[in-house]
Coordinates of C-alpha atoms and ligand atoms in Angstrom, one line a residue:
Chain A
M108 CA 0.0 0.0 0.0
L109 CA 2.9 2.4 0.9
K110 CA 6.3 1.7 -0.7
V111 CA 9.2 4.0 0.2
R112 CA 12.4 3.6 -1.8
D113 CA 15.8 5.1 -1.1
L114 CA 14.5 8.2 0.7
Y115 CA 17.0 11.0 1.3
S116 CA 15.9 14.0 3.3
S117 CA 17.8 16.8 5.0
Y118 CA 17.5 20.0 7.2
G119 CA 19.6 22.5 5.3
A120 CA 23.1 21.0 5.3
I121 CA 22.2 18.3 7.9
A122 CA 21.4 15.0 6.2
A123 CA 18.7 13.3 8.3
L124 CA 17.6 10.4 6.0
K125 CA 20.3 8.6 4.1
G126 CA 18.4 6.1 1.9
V127 CA 15.5 4.7 3.8
S128 CA 13.4 2.0 2.2
F129 CA 10.4 0.2 3.7
E130 CA 7.0 -1.1 2.8
V131 CA 3.6 -1.1 4.6
P132 CA 1.3 -3.7 3.1
H133 CA -2.4 -3.2 3.1
G134 CA -4.1 -4.3 6.4
S135 CA -0.8 -4.6 8.4
V136 CA 0.8 -2.9 11.3
V137 CA 4.4 -2.0 10.6
A138 CA 6.6 -0.5 13.3
L139 CA 9.5 1.9 12.8
V140 CA 11.7 1.8 15.9
G141 CA 15.0 3.3 16.8
A142 CA 16.8 5.6 19.2
N143 CA 16.0 9.3 19.6
G144 CA 17.3 11.2 16.6
A145 CA 17.4 8.1 14.3
G146 CA 15.1 9.8 11.8
K147 CA 11.7 8.3 12.6
S148 CA 9.8 11.6 12.6
T149 CA 11.7 12.9 9.6
T150 CA 10.6 9.8 7.7
L151 CA 6.9 10.4 8.6
N152 CA 7.1 14.1 7.9
T153 CA 8.7 13.5 4.5
V154 CA 6.0 10.9 3.6
S155 CA 3.4 13.4 4.9
G156 CA 4.7 16.2 2.6
L157 CA 5.8 18.5 5.4
L158 CA 9.4 18.0 4.2
R159 CA 10.4 17.7 0.6
P160 CA 12.7 14.7 0.0
D161 CA 16.1 15.3 -1.7
S162 CA 15.6 12.1 -3.7
G163 CA 13.8 8.7 -3.5
S164 CA 10.3 7.6 -4.3
I165 CA 7.2 7.4 -2.1
R166 CA 4.5 5.3 -3.7
F167 CA 1.0 5.3 -2.1
E168 CA -1.4 3.0 -3.8
D169 CA -0.6 3.7 -7.4
R170 CA 0.8 7.2 -7.2
D171 CA 4.3 8.6 -6.5
I172 CA 3.6 11.3 -4.0
A173 CA 7.2 12.3 -3.2
G174 CA 7.2 16.1 -3.0
W175 CA 3.4 16.5 -2.8
R176 CA 1.9 19.2 -0.7
A177 CA 0.9 18.0 2.8
D178 CA -2.8 18.8 2.4
K179 CA -3.0 16.8 -0.8
V180 CA -1.3 13.8 0.8
A181 CA -3.8 13.9 3.7
A182 CA -6.6 14.1 1.2
L183 CA -5.5 10.8 -0.2
G184 CA -6.2 9.1 3.2
L185 CA -2.5 9.0 4.3
V186 CA -2.9 10.6 7.6
Q187 CA -0.4 11.4 10.3
V188 CA -0.9 11.7 14.0
P189 CA 2.1 13.8 14.8
E190 CA 4.5 13.6 17.7
G191 CA 3.3 15.5 20.7
R192 CA -0.3 15.2 19.5
Q193 CA -0.6 18.7 18.1
I194 CA -4.2 19.2 18.9
L195 CA -5.6 22.7 18.1
G196 CA -5.7 24.0 21.7
G197 CA -7.6 27.1 21.1
L198 CA -10.5 25.3 19.5
T199 CA -13.1 23.1 21.2
V200 CA -12.8 19.3 21.3
E201 CA -15.7 19.0 18.9
E202 CA -14.2 21.5 16.5
N203 CA -11.0 19.5 16.5
L204 CA -12.9 16.4 15.6
L205 CA -14.9 18.2 12.8
L206 CA -11.6 19.5 11.3
G207 CA -10.5 15.9 11.2
A208 CA -13.2 15.4 8.6
Y209 CA -12.0 18.5 6.6
T210 CA -11.1 16.5 3.5
R211 CA -14.3 14.5 3.4
K212 CA -17.2 15.4 1.1
D213 CA -19.7 12.7 2.1
S214 CA -22.7 13.2 4.4
E215 CA -21.8 10.7 7.2
V216 CA -19.6 13.1 9.2
A217 CA -22.3 13.5 11.9
K218 CA -22.6 9.7 12.2
D219 CA -18.9 9.3 12.6
L220 CA -18.8 12.0 15.2
D221 CA -21.4 10.0 17.2
E222 CA -19.3 6.9 16.8
T223 CA -16.1 8.7 17.9
Y224 CA -17.9 9.9 21.1
L225 CA -19.1 6.3 21.7
R226 CA -15.5 5.1 21.4
F227 CA -14.0 7.9 23.5
P228 CA -16.6 8.9 26.1
V229 CA -14.2 11.4 27.7
L230 CA -14.3 13.4 24.6
K231 CA -18.1 13.5 24.6
N232 CA -18.2 14.9 28.1
R233 CA -15.8 17.6 27.2
R234 CA -16.9 18.3 23.7
R235 CA -17.6 22.0 24.2
Q236 CA -14.3 22.6 26.1
I237 CA -11.2 24.2 24.7
A238 CA -8.9 21.3 23.8
D239 CA -6.0 22.9 25.7
L240 CA -7.8 22.0 29.0
L241 CA -7.5 18.2 28.3
S242 CA -4.9 16.1 30.1
G243 CA -2.1 14.5 28.0
G244 CA -3.9 11.2 27.8
E245 CA -7.2 12.9 26.8
Q246 CA -5.3 14.9 24.1
Q247 CA -4.0 11.6 22.7
M248 CA -7.5 10.3 22.5
L249 CA -8.5 13.5 20.7
A250 CA -5.6 13.1 18.3
F251 CA -6.8 9.5 17.5
G252 CA -10.4 10.5 17.2
R253 CA -9.5 13.4 15.0
A254 CA -7.4 11.2 12.7
L255 CA -10.2 8.6 12.5
M256 CA -12.7 11.3 11.5
S257 CA -10.9 11.5 8.2
R258 CA -11.6 7.8 7.5
P259 CA -7.9 7.2 6.9
K260 CA -6.6 4.4 4.6
L261 CA -3.2 4.5 6.3
L262 CA -2.5 6.0 9.8
M263 CA 1.0 7.1 10.7
L264 CA 1.3 7.3 14.4
D265 CA 4.4 9.2 15.7
E266 CA 5.2 8.2 19.3
P267 CA 1.6 8.0 20.6
S268 CA 2.8 6.9 24.0
L269 CA 5.4 9.6 24.5
G270 CA 5.1 11.5 27.8
L271 CA 2.1 9.6 29.1
A272 CA 1.6 7.9 32.5
P273 CA 2.1 4.0 32.4
L274 CA -1.6 3.4 32.8
I275 CA -2.5 5.6 29.9
V276 CA 0.2 4.0 27.8
Q277 CA -1.6 0.7 28.3
E278 CA -4.8 2.3 27.2
V279 CA -3.1 3.8 24.1
F280 CA -1.8 0.5 23.0
K281 CA -5.1 -1.1 23.6
I282 CA -6.7 1.4 21.2
I283 CA -4.0 0.9 18.6
S284 CA -4.7 -2.9 18.6
E285 CA -8.4 -2.0 18.1
L286 CA -7.5 0.4 15.2
K287 CA -5.7 -2.5 13.6
E288 CA -9.0 -4.0 12.6
R289 CA -10.1 -0.9 10.7
T290 CA -7.0 0.6 9.0
T291 CA -3.4 0.0 8.0
I292 CA -0.9 1.4 10.5
L293 CA 2.6 2.7 10.4
L294 CA 3.7 2.9 14.0
V295 CA 6.7 4.9 15.2
E296 CA 7.8 4.2 18.7
Q297 CA 10.8 4.5 21.1
N298 CA 9.0 2.0 23.3
A299 CA 10.2 -0.8 21.0
R300 CA 9.0 -3.6 23.2
K301 CA 5.4 -2.5 23.1
A302 CA 5.6 -1.7 19.4
L303 CA 7.0 -5.1 18.5
E304 CA 4.2 -6.8 20.5
I305 CA 1.6 -5.1 18.3
A306 CA 3.3 -5.0 14.9
D307 CA 3.4 -7.6 12.2
Y308 CA 6.7 -6.4 10.7
A309 CA 9.3 -3.9 11.9
Y310 CA 12.2 -1.8 10.7
V311 CA 15.0 -0.5 13.0
L312 CA 16.3 2.9 12.0
E313 CA 19.8 4.0 13.0
G314 CA 21.4 7.3 11.9
G315 CA 19.0 7.8 9.0
R316 CA 19.3 4.3 7.6
V317 CA 17.4 1.0 8.1
A318 CA 19.8 -1.1 10.2
Q319 CA 17.6 -4.1 10.4
E320 CA 14.2 -5.4 9.5
G321 CA 12.1 -8.5 9.9
P322 CA 8.8 -9.9 11.2
A323 CA 8.1 -8.5 14.7
T324 CA 8.3 -11.8 16.4
E325 CA 11.8 -12.5 15.1
L326 CA 13.1 -9.1 16.1
Q327 CA 11.6 -9.6 19.6
N328 CA 13.9 -12.6 20.0
D329 CA 17.0 -11.1 18.2
S330 CA 19.7 -10.7 20.9
R331 CA 21.1 -7.5 19.3
I332 CA 17.8 -5.8 19.3
V333 CA 17.0 -7.0 22.8
E334 CA 20.3 -5.5 24.0
A335 CA 20.1 -2.2 22.1
Y336 CA 16.5 -1.3 22.3
L337 CA 14.5 -3.4 24.7
G338 CA 16.7 -3.6 27.7
R339 CA 16.6 -6.4 30.1
K340 CA 13.3 -7.9 31.1
H341 CA 12.3 -7.0 34.6
Chain B
M24 CA -25.0 71.4 21.0
L25 CA -27.1 68.3 20.6
E26 CA -28.6 66.3 23.4
L27 CA -27.1 63.1 24.7
P28 CA -29.6 60.6 23.2
Q29 CA -28.8 61.9 19.8
Q30 CA -25.1 61.5 20.4
L31 CA -25.6 58.0 21.6
I32 CA -27.4 57.2 18.3
N33 CA -24.6 58.7 16.3
G34 CA -22.0 56.8 18.3
L35 CA -23.9 53.6 17.7
W36 CA -24.2 53.6 13.9
Q37 CA -20.7 55.0 13.5
G38 CA -19.3 52.4 15.9
A39 CA -21.1 49.6 14.0
A40 CA -19.5 50.6 10.7
L41 CA -16.1 50.9 12.5
A42 CA -16.7 47.4 13.8
L43 CA -16.9 46.0 10.3
F44 CA -13.6 47.6 9.4
A45 CA -11.9 46.5 12.6
M46 CA -13.1 42.9 12.5
G47 CA -11.5 42.3 9.2
Y48 CA -8.4 44.0 10.4
T49 CA -8.1 41.8 13.5
L50 CA -9.0 38.6 11.5
V51 CA -6.0 38.9 9.3
F52 CA -3.8 39.7 12.4
G53 CA -5.2 36.6 14.2
V54 CA -4.3 34.3 11.3
L55 CA -1.0 35.7 10.1
D56 CA 0.3 37.9 12.8
I57 CA 0.6 40.8 10.5
I58 CA -1.0 44.3 10.6
N59 CA -2.3 45.0 7.2
L60 CA -1.9 48.8 7.1
A61 CA -3.4 48.8 3.6
Q62 CA -6.8 48.0 5.1
G63 CA -7.6 51.7 5.1
A64 CA -6.9 51.9 1.4
T65 CA -9.1 48.9 0.8
F66 CA -11.8 50.7 2.8
M67 CA -11.4 53.7 0.5
W68 CA -11.5 51.6 -2.7
G69 CA -14.6 49.9 -1.5
A70 CA -16.4 53.3 -1.3
F71 CA -15.1 54.2 -4.8
F72 CA -16.1 50.8 -6.3
A73 CA -19.7 51.5 -5.2
F74 CA -19.3 55.1 -6.5
I75 CA -18.3 53.8 -9.9
C76 CA -21.1 51.3 -10.0
V77 CA -23.7 54.0 -9.1
T78 CA -22.5 57.0 -11.1
K79 CA -20.6 55.5 -14.1
L80 CA -22.5 52.2 -14.6
G81 CA -25.9 53.4 -13.3
W82 CA -26.5 50.4 -11.1
S83 CA -28.8 50.5 -8.2
L84 CA -27.3 51.0 -4.8
W85 CA -28.6 47.6 -3.5
F86 CA -26.6 45.9 -6.3
S87 CA -23.6 48.2 -6.0
I88 CA -23.0 47.5 -2.3
P89 CA -22.3 43.7 -2.7
V90 CA -20.4 44.4 -5.9
A91 CA -18.2 46.8 -4.0
M92 CA -17.6 44.3 -1.2
V93 CA -16.6 41.6 -3.7
G94 CA -14.3 44.2 -5.4
A95 CA -12.7 45.1 -2.1
G96 CA -12.3 41.5 -1.2
L97 CA -10.5 40.7 -4.4
L98 CA -8.3 43.7 -4.0
S99 CA -7.4 42.4 -0.6
I100 CA -6.4 39.0 -2.0
L101 CA -4.3 40.8 -4.6
L102 CA -2.6 42.8 -1.9
D103 CA -1.8 39.6 0.0
R104 CA -0.3 38.0 -3.1
L105 CA 1.8 41.0 -4.0
A106 CA 2.8 42.5 -0.6
F107 CA 2.6 39.7 2.0
K108 CA 2.7 36.2 0.5
P109 CA 6.2 36.7 -1.2
L110 CA 7.5 37.6 2.3
R111 CA 6.2 34.2 3.7
S112 CA 7.0 32.0 0.8
L113 CA 8.2 33.1 -2.6
T114 CA 7.0 30.9 -5.6
S115 CA 7.9 31.2 -9.2
G116 CA 4.3 32.1 -9.9
G117 CA 4.7 34.9 -7.4
L118 CA 7.6 36.3 -9.4
V119 CA 5.5 36.2 -12.6
L120 CA 2.7 37.9 -10.7
W121 CA 5.1 40.7 -9.6
G122 CA 6.4 41.1 -13.1
G123 CA 2.9 41.4 -14.5
F124 CA 2.0 44.0 -11.8
I125 CA 5.0 46.2 -12.7
V126 CA 4.0 46.0 -16.4
L127 CA 0.5 46.9 -15.4
L128 CA 1.6 49.9 -13.5
V129 CA 3.8 51.1 -16.4
G130 CA 0.7 50.8 -18.6
M131 CA -1.4 52.9 -16.2
V132 CA 0.8 55.9 -15.5
G133 CA 2.0 58.6 -17.8
K134 CA 0.4 60.0 -20.9
W135 CA 1.3 57.7 -23.7
A136 CA -0.6 57.1 -26.9
F137 CA -3.9 55.4 -26.1
P138 CA -3.6 52.1 -27.9
V139 CA 0.0 51.6 -26.6
K140 CA -1.1 52.3 -23.0
T141 CA -4.1 49.9 -23.2
G142 CA -1.9 47.2 -24.8
I143 CA 0.6 47.4 -22.0
T144 CA -2.1 47.5 -19.3
I145 CA -3.8 44.4 -20.8
T146 CA -0.5 42.6 -21.1
G147 CA 0.3 43.3 -17.5
A148 CA -3.1 42.1 -16.4
A149 CA -2.8 38.9 -18.4
V150 CA 0.7 38.2 -17.0
M151 CA -0.7 38.8 -13.5
L152 CA -3.5 36.3 -14.1
V153 CA -1.0 33.7 -15.3
G154 CA 1.1 34.4 -12.2
F155 CA -1.9 34.0 -9.9
V156 CA -2.7 30.6 -11.4
L157 CA 1.0 29.5 -11.2
D158 CA 1.3 30.8 -7.7
Y159 CA -1.9 29.0 -6.6
R160 CA -0.9 25.7 -8.2
S161 CA 2.7 25.7 -7.1
I162 CA 3.6 22.7 -4.9
R163 CA 6.7 24.2 -3.3
P164 CA 7.8 27.7 -2.8
L165 CA 11.3 28.7 -3.9
R166 CA 12.0 29.8 -0.3
I167 CA 10.1 30.0 2.9
R168 CA 11.2 32.4 5.5
E169 CA 10.5 33.7 9.0
V170 CA 8.9 37.0 8.2
P171 CA 10.6 39.9 10.2
H172 CA 7.9 41.9 11.9
L173 CA 8.7 45.2 10.1
A174 CA 8.6 43.8 6.6
P175 CA 4.8 43.4 6.2
I176 CA 4.3 46.9 7.7
I177 CA 6.6 48.4 5.1
S178 CA 5.0 46.4 2.4
S179 CA 1.5 47.5 3.3
I180 CA 2.5 51.2 3.6
G181 CA 3.9 50.9 0.1
A182 CA 0.7 49.3 -1.1
T183 CA -1.3 52.1 0.5
F184 CA 0.7 54.7 -1.4
I185 CA 0.0 52.9 -4.7
L186 CA -3.7 52.5 -4.0
V187 CA -4.1 56.1 -2.9
S188 CA -2.3 57.5 -5.9
L189 CA -4.3 55.3 -8.2
A190 CA -7.5 56.8 -6.7
I191 CA -6.2 60.3 -7.0
N192 CA -5.4 59.6 -10.7
E193 CA -8.8 58.3 -11.3
F194 CA -11.1 60.5 -9.2
G195 CA -8.9 63.6 -8.4
A196 CA -7.9 64.7 -4.9
Q197 CA -11.1 66.6 -4.3
V198 CA -14.2 65.2 -2.6
S199 CA -16.6 63.0 -4.7
R200 CA -20.2 62.6 -3.8
F201 CA -23.0 60.2 -4.5
P202 CA -26.0 61.7 -6.3
A203 CA -28.1 63.6 -3.7
N204 CA -31.4 61.9 -4.5
L205 CA -30.0 58.4 -3.9
F206 CA -31.6 58.0 -0.6
P207 CA -34.7 59.5 1.3
V208 CA -33.6 62.1 3.8
K209 CA -36.6 62.4 6.1
P210 CA -35.3 61.2 9.5
Y211 CA -37.1 58.8 11.9
H212 CA -37.8 60.1 15.4
I213 CA -36.6 57.8 18.1
T214 CA -37.6 60.2 20.9
A215 CA -38.9 63.8 20.5
D216 CA -35.5 65.3 19.7
A217 CA -33.4 62.3 18.8
V218 CA -33.5 61.3 15.2
I219 CA -31.8 58.8 12.9
S220 CA -31.8 59.2 9.1
P221 CA -32.7 56.4 6.7
I222 CA -29.1 56.1 5.6
Q223 CA -27.8 55.9 9.1
T224 CA -30.4 53.2 9.8
L225 CA -29.1 51.3 6.8
V226 CA -25.6 51.6 8.1
L227 CA -26.6 50.3 11.5
I228 CA -28.7 47.4 10.3
L229 CA -26.3 46.3 7.5
S230 CA -23.3 46.5 9.9
L231 CA -25.1 44.4 12.6
A232 CA -26.2 41.9 10.0
L233 CA -22.7 41.5 8.6
M234 CA -21.3 41.1 12.1
L235 CA -23.7 38.3 12.7
V236 CA -22.8 36.7 9.4
L237 CA -19.1 36.9 10.2
S238 CA -19.6 35.4 13.6
L239 CA -21.5 32.5 12.2
L240 CA -19.0 32.0 9.5
I241 CA -16.1 32.0 11.9
N242 CA -17.7 29.8 14.6
R243 CA -20.1 27.5 12.8
T244 CA -18.6 26.6 9.4
Q245 CA -15.7 24.4 8.3
M246 CA -14.2 27.4 6.6
G247 CA -14.2 29.4 9.9
R248 CA -12.8 26.5 11.8
A249 CA -10.0 26.1 9.2
I250 CA -9.2 29.8 9.5
R251 CA -8.9 29.4 13.3
A252 CA -6.9 26.2 12.9
I253 CA -4.3 28.1 10.8
A254 CA -4.2 30.8 13.4
W255 CA -3.3 28.2 16.0
S256 CA -0.9 26.0 14.0
E257 CA -0.2 26.1 10.3
R258 CA 1.7 22.8 10.4
T259 CA -1.1 20.9 12.1
S260 CA -3.6 22.4 9.7
R261 CA -1.7 21.1 6.7
L262 CA -1.7 17.6 8.2
L263 CA -5.4 17.8 8.5
G264 CA -5.7 18.4 4.8
I265 CA -6.2 22.2 4.9
N266 CA -4.9 24.0 1.9
V267 CA -3.3 26.9 3.9
D268 CA -2.8 29.3 0.9
Y269 CA -6.4 28.9 -0.1
V270 CA -7.8 29.5 3.3
I271 CA -5.5 32.6 3.8
A272 CA -6.9 33.9 0.5
Q273 CA -10.4 33.4 1.9
T274 CA -9.4 35.3 5.0
F275 CA -8.1 38.2 3.0
F276 CA -11.2 38.2 1.0
I277 CA -13.5 38.4 4.0
S278 CA -11.3 41.0 5.6
G279 CA -11.3 43.2 2.4
A280 CA -15.0 42.7 1.8
L281 CA -15.7 44.0 5.4
A282 CA -13.5 47.0 4.9
G283 CA -15.1 47.7 1.6
A284 CA -18.6 47.5 3.2
A285 CA -17.5 49.9 5.9
G286 CA -16.1 52.2 3.2
V287 CA -19.4 52.2 1.2
L288 CA -21.5 52.7 4.3
L289 CA -19.6 55.5 5.8
G290 CA -19.0 57.1 2.4
L291 CA -22.8 57.1 1.9
A292 CA -23.6 58.3 5.4
F293 CA -21.3 61.3 5.2
N294 CA -21.6 61.5 1.4
R295 CA -17.9 62.4 1.2
L296 CA -15.5 60.2 -0.7
E297 CA -11.8 61.1 -0.9
P298 CA -8.7 59.1 -1.8
T299 CA -7.3 59.9 1.7
M300 CA -10.4 58.8 3.6
G301 CA -8.7 55.6 4.7
G302 CA -6.1 57.3 6.9
E303 CA -8.5 58.4 9.6
V304 CA -10.3 55.1 9.9
E305 CA -6.9 53.4 10.0
L306 CA -6.1 55.1 13.3
A307 CA -9.5 54.4 14.8
G308 CA -9.3 50.8 13.6
L309 CA -5.9 50.2 15.0
T310 CA -7.0 51.5 18.3
V311 CA -10.1 49.3 18.2
I312 CA -8.1 46.1 17.5
I313 CA -5.6 46.8 20.2
V314 CA -8.3 47.8 22.8
G315 CA -10.3 44.7 21.7
G316 CA -7.3 42.4 22.1
M317 CA -5.3 41.7 19.0
G318 CA -6.9 38.9 17.0
S319 CA -10.1 38.8 19.0
I320 CA -13.1 39.4 16.7
G321 CA -15.7 39.8 19.4
G322 CA -13.3 42.1 21.3
A323 CA -12.9 44.3 18.2
A324 CA -16.7 44.5 17.8
M325 CA -17.2 45.8 21.3
A326 CA -14.2 48.1 21.3
A327 CA -15.5 49.6 18.0
F328 CA -18.6 50.8 19.7
L329 CA -16.5 52.3 22.6
V330 CA -14.2 54.1 20.1
G331 CA -17.2 55.2 18.0
M332 CA -18.9 56.7 21.1
I333 CA -15.7 58.5 22.2
R334 CA -15.3 60.0 18.8
V335 CA -18.8 61.3 18.6
L336 CA -19.0 62.5 22.2
S337 CA -15.7 64.4 22.1
V338 CA -16.8 66.2 18.9
A339 CA -20.2 67.0 20.5
Y340 CA -19.2 68.1 23.9
I341 CA -15.6 69.2 23.6
D342 CA -14.3 70.1 20.2
S343 CA -14.0 68.3 16.9
S344 CA -10.2 68.8 16.9
F345 CA -10.0 66.6 20.0
R346 CA -11.6 63.6 18.3
D347 CA -8.5 61.8 17.3
A348 CA -6.7 63.0 20.4
F349 CA -9.1 61.1 22.6
V350 CA -8.9 58.0 20.5
F351 CA -5.1 58.3 20.8
A352 CA -5.3 58.8 24.5
L353 CA -7.4 55.6 24.8
L354 CA -4.8 53.7 22.7
I355 CA -1.9 54.9 24.9
L356 CA -3.8 54.1 28.1
V357 CA -4.6 50.6 27.1
L358 CA -1.1 50.0 25.9
L359 CA 0.3 51.1 29.2
I360 CA -2.2 49.4 31.5
R361 CA -3.4 46.3 29.7
P362 CA -1.5 45.7 26.4
S363 CA -3.4 42.5 25.8
G364 CA -6.6 44.6 25.3
I365 CA -9.7 45.2 27.5
F366 CA -12.2 42.9 25.9
G367 CA -10.6 39.9 24.2
R368 CA -8.1 37.2 24.9
S369 CA -5.1 37.8 22.7
K370 CA -4.5 35.7 19.6
A371 CA -6.7 32.6 19.0
V372 CA -9.2 34.3 16.7
R373 CA -12.4 34.0 18.8
A374 CA -15.7 35.6 18.6
Ligands
LIG20 N1 13.9 20.9 12.5 C1 15.1 20.3 12.5 N2 16.2 21.0 12.1 C2 17.4 20.5 12.1 N3 17.7 19.2 12.4 C3 16.6 18.4 12.7 C4 15.3 19.0 12.8 N4 14.5 18.0 13.2 C5 15.3 16.9 13.4 N5 16.6 17.1 13.1 C6 17.7 16.2 13.1 O1 17.4 15.1 12.3 C7 17.7 13.9 12.8 C8 16.5 13.0 12.9 O2 15.5 13.5 13.8 P1 14.1 12.9 14.0 O3 13.6 12.5 12.7 O4 13.3 13.9 14.8 O5 14.4 11.7 14.9 P2 13.5 10.7 15.7 O6 12.1 11.1 15.4 O7 13.8 9.3 15.3 O8 13.8 11.0 17.2 C9 18.3 14.2 14.2 O9 19.7 14.2 14.1 C10 17.8 15.6 14.5 O10 18.7 16.3 15.3
LIG21 MG1 10.6 11.8 16.7

C-alpha cells in the first residue's frame, strides 16, 4: 500500500535520512523503531509532505507522492498523528474532531462524530471545552479521534505513548490494537518492546538508515535488538 | 450642541461601521500575525467601487454594495499575493505575478498614446493572471522564511501609497459625492428630539447583519474552523488536509469585503469620498483592535462601539479637533495598563 524507496531528506546541510526504504502492506501494522534522533519523525514528515525529499520515491497505492503538498497527501487518506499530538488547543474538542473530517465530502460526518464519542466517552463529556484543557492522555484520544474522523486508509502514528503515564500507555496500545481491525498502521515508537508486540513487521532505524528489518516476532527474539532497544526484562 | 440621546445614536451607527472595518483587520492579524496597514486603502476603494457602480454604470445601490464588497475582497487577495505572500514564501508564480504587476503599473501611469497604453495594461493584467494561477498551483515555494515583523508593515504602507495615488489619478484629490437623491432624507424620530436618518439606519442594520454573518462564518462553518486552525498552527492544519494558501486567500477576501462594506456605508452616510479617507479610519481601527485584544473578533466589535462613542461624544461636547486626540489617549492608556486589550483574549481568533 505504501512503498518507500531510497529516501533522502535533510534539514539544510544536515542529512537526516540517508536512503530509507520500507513497505507497509495493506491491512498490516508496521513498526518503525529506533533511538532518539534516528530519523523516525523525519521519515513520517517526508511521507506526509511537510518536508520535501532530496531524492527517492514514495508510492502510495498507485501514485508517486514524493514532493506533494501535505494537504494533498492527507486528502489521499494517508494521515499522520504527529509527535506531541498537536491538537488545536484554542478550538473546542468537537471543533478539532470536525476538522479531522476536513477532506471529506460525504454526508456521514455526523454519524462518525457520534461513533467517535461512543468510542471515546471522555471526549463527549468535554466536547464544548477548549482542547487545551484536556490532560495529556485525553489529548492523545482526541488526536486518535480526529485522525479517525478523516476515515484514513493508512494511519501514521508518531510516538503515541510519549510522555504519558504508564496506565495511559496501556490504554493507548489497547486502542491501537483495536484500530488494527479498521485501518493500516505505520507505528513509530521508542517504546520498542510494546511496538513489537503489536506489529506484524518492523524496521530498525539508525542514523537515518534502516539497520535491520524483519517480522516483529523475530526481532523480539533477536539478541542484538534486545540489548540495544528493549533492555533487560524485569 | 445636541442632546445626549442623539449623540448615543450617532455613536452607535458609526461604531457599527467601524466594527466592520476592525473585525476584518483583526481577523488577518489573528491568522497571520501581520498588521495590514493597507486595510484603510481597501476601505477607500470599497467606497469608490460603489461610487463607480452607481455613477458610471448606473446600477442600483442595492446591487452596488455587494459588488463593491466583492471588489474590495478581491483587491485584498491581490494585496496579499503582492505584498505579503512573497514575504512568507516566494514561488515562481509569485515572481511572474510581480512582473505582471509592474508592467500593469507602467501601462497605467504617464500619458502615452492610447492604444499603446491599453496594450501594456492588458498585457500586464494577463501576465498577472498567469502568475496568480501558477502561484496557486505551485507545490513548493522557492523559499520559505521567517517574516521579520517590520517587513509586512513596510509592504503594506507601500501598497497604501500605490492605492491612494491610483485613486487620485482616477477621481482627483477633491471630494466626490454620490447623487443627492439616492436615498430618502426624512429622519425617523426615536424620541422627541433624537433622530436617525434612513441612511444611518441602513448603516446600523447592515453592519449588525454583517457582524452576525461573520460570527456564524467563523464559529459555525468548516471554513471558519479552518481559519482558526491556521491561526493556531499552520503545520497541524496542513496535516489535517487544509490548503493553507487557499484559506489565507479566503481570510483576506473576508477582511477586504468587510473593509469595503464599511467604506461604502460611511461614504454614503457622510456623502464624502476622498482618496485619503482611509487614513482616519486606520487610526481608529488600529485603536479598536488593540483595545479589543489583537486577533479577537468579538473584542474588536465591542471596542469599536466604545471608540465610536468616544469620537462622537468628544466632537459634540468638547471640540472636533479633539476627536483623534481622545482616540489616541485611549490607545496609549490601554497599551500602558493592559496591552493585551480590554475585551478579548489575545490571539486565538475567537468571537
Ligand atoms: N527541525 C530540525 N532542524 C534540524 N535538524 C533536525 C530537525 N528535526 C530533526 N533534526 C535532526 O534530524 C535527525 C533525525 O531527527 P528525527 O527524525 O526527529 O528523529 P526521531 O524522530 O527518530 O527521534 C536528528 O539528528 C535531529 O537532530
Ligand atoms: Mg521523533
